[in-house]
Amino acid sequence: MNDIAKRHIAPSGLDPLVNRLTTRLSKLGISVAGSRLLAVRGRTSGEWRTATVNPLTTPDGSRYLIAPRGRTQWVRNLRAAGSGELRLGRKAEPFTATEVADADKIPVLRLYLEKWGWEVGRFFDGVTKDATDAELAAIAPGFPVFRIES
């Protein structure tokens, strides 16, 4: 695994506070701009672990989870489990996940940056929705992407 594929940006500054707030809102059934609470079984404990995510729906109806912070705990857990739930309030939507190959991430990353760039752009080191395909391909290994299906 190359260095970019090992990329992980830990929460800092106000991130933990914002994460707690969006998690609490999701548990109350309030979505912030489409966010959901991702629940995945832990790789070793088997216990449910949660993180707030921004699911992306493409124009053709395909759905994806993108990890802007890189190889996070939820990414490692989802790779191991292959399934999870998207939660909002009392509603839980079970899904299965398939990791997307780096070469296939380019259009998904571009759409993600179009929709969520205002929130997650700082994790993309200056790469924006207007980046060339080559620029997106260069960063793709550092941004895990999962196609999710109900």
PDB file of N, CA and C in Angstrom, residues 6-12 15 68-72 122-125 143:
ATOM      1  N   LYS A   6      -2.545   5.252   2.497  1.00  0.00           N
ATOM      2  CA  LYS A   6      -2.556   5.178   3.966  1.00  0.00           C
ATOM      3  C   LYS A   6      -3.012   6.496   4.601  1.00  0.00           C
ATOM      4  N   ARG A   7      -3.306   7.488   3.781  1.00  0.00           N
ATOM      5  CA  ARG A   7      -3.661   8.829   4.229  1.00  0.00           C
ATOM      6  C   ARG A   7      -4.814   8.805   5.229  1.00  0.00           C
ATOM      7  N   HIS A   8      -4.621   9.519   6.330  1.00  0.00           N
ATOM      8  CA  HIS A   8      -5.677   9.681   7.332  1.00  0.00           C
ATOM      9  C   HIS A   8      -5.510  11.035   7.997  1.00  0.00           C
ATOM     10  N   ILE A   9      -6.576  11.810   8.012  1.00  0.00           N
ATOM     11  CA  ILE A   9      -6.554  13.124   8.660  1.00  0.00           C
ATOM     12  C   ILE A   9      -7.464  13.037   9.878  1.00  0.00           C
ATOM     13  N   ALA A  10      -6.871  13.140  11.046  1.00  0.00           N
ATOM     14  CA  ALA A  10      -7.626  13.056  12.301  1.00  0.00           C
ATOM     15  C   ALA A  10      -8.382  14.362  12.542  1.00  0.00           C
ATOM     16  N   PRO A  11      -9.506  14.289  13.233  1.00  0.00           N
ATOM     17  CA  PRO A  11     -10.236  15.511  13.579  1.00  0.00           C
ATOM     18  C   PRO A  11      -9.367  16.436  14.430  1.00  0.00           C
ATOM     19  N   SER A  12      -9.507  17.736  14.190  1.00  0.00           N
ATOM     20  CA  SER A  12      -8.750  18.724  14.959  1.00  0.00           C
ATOM     21  C   SER A  12      -9.593  19.980  15.118  1.00  0.00           C
ATOM     22  N   ASP A  15     -13.509  20.307  14.938  1.00  0.00           N
ATOM     23  CA  ASP A  15     -14.075  19.090  14.346  1.00  0.00           C
ATOM     24  C   ASP A  15     -14.775  18.187  15.362  1.00  0.00           C
ATOM     25  N   PRO A  68     -13.516  11.593   3.048  1.00  0.00           N
ATOM     26  CA  PRO A  68     -12.627  12.718   2.757  1.00  0.00           C
ATOM     27  C   PRO A  68     -11.395  12.764   3.654  1.00  0.00           C
ATOM     28  N   ARG A  69     -11.476  12.137   4.826  1.00  0.00           N
ATOM     29  CA  ARG A  69     -10.324  12.113   5.737  1.00  0.00           C
ATOM     30  C   ARG A  69      -9.405  10.921   5.475  1.00  0.00           C
ATOM     31  N   GLY A  70      -9.744  10.110   4.490  1.00  0.00           N
ATOM     32  CA  GLY A  70      -8.869   8.990   4.140  1.00  0.00           C
ATOM     33  C   GLY A  70      -9.225   7.702   4.863  1.00  0.00           C
ATOM     34  N   ARG A  71      -8.204   6.977   5.271  1.00  0.00           N
ATOM     35  CA  ARG A  71      -8.350   5.629   5.844  1.00  0.00           C
ATOM     36  C   ARG A  71      -8.729   5.716   7.325  1.00  0.00           C
ATOM     37  N   THR A  72      -9.956   6.096   7.580  1.00  0.00           N
ATOM     38  CA  THR A  72     -10.467   6.271   8.936  1.00  0.00           C
ATOM     39  C   THR A  72     -10.898   4.932   9.527  1.00  0.00           C
ATOM     40  N   ARG A 122     -11.358  21.288   2.412  1.00  0.00           N
ATOM     41  CA  ARG A 122     -10.068  21.450   3.097  1.00  0.00           C
ATOM     42  C   ARG A 122      -9.283  20.148   3.175  1.00  0.00           C
ATOM     43  N   PHE A 123      -9.953  19.018   3.028  1.00  0.00           N
ATOM     44  CA  PHE A 123      -9.257  17.727   3.073  1.00  0.00           C
ATOM     45  C   PHE A 123      -8.688  17.322   1.715  1.00  0.00           C
ATOM     46  N   PHE A 124      -8.983  18.097   0.678  1.00  0.00           N
ATOM     47  CA  PHE A 124      -8.582  17.737  -0.679  1.00  0.00           C
ATOM     48  C   PHE A 124      -7.353  18.495  -1.176  1.00  0.00           C
ATOM     49  N   ASP A 125      -6.661  19.184  -0.286  1.00  0.00           N
ATOM     50  CA  ASP A 125      -5.398  19.854  -0.616  1.00  0.00           C
ATOM     51  C   ASP A 125      -5.442  20.675  -1.903  1.00  0.00           C
ATOM     52  N   PHE A 143      -8.573   8.561  -1.069  1.00  0.00           N
ATOM     53  CA  PHE A 143      -9.971   8.824  -0.743  1.00  0.00           C
ATOM     54  C   PHE A 143     -10.807   7.572  -0.987  1.00  0.00           C
TER      55      PHE A 143
END
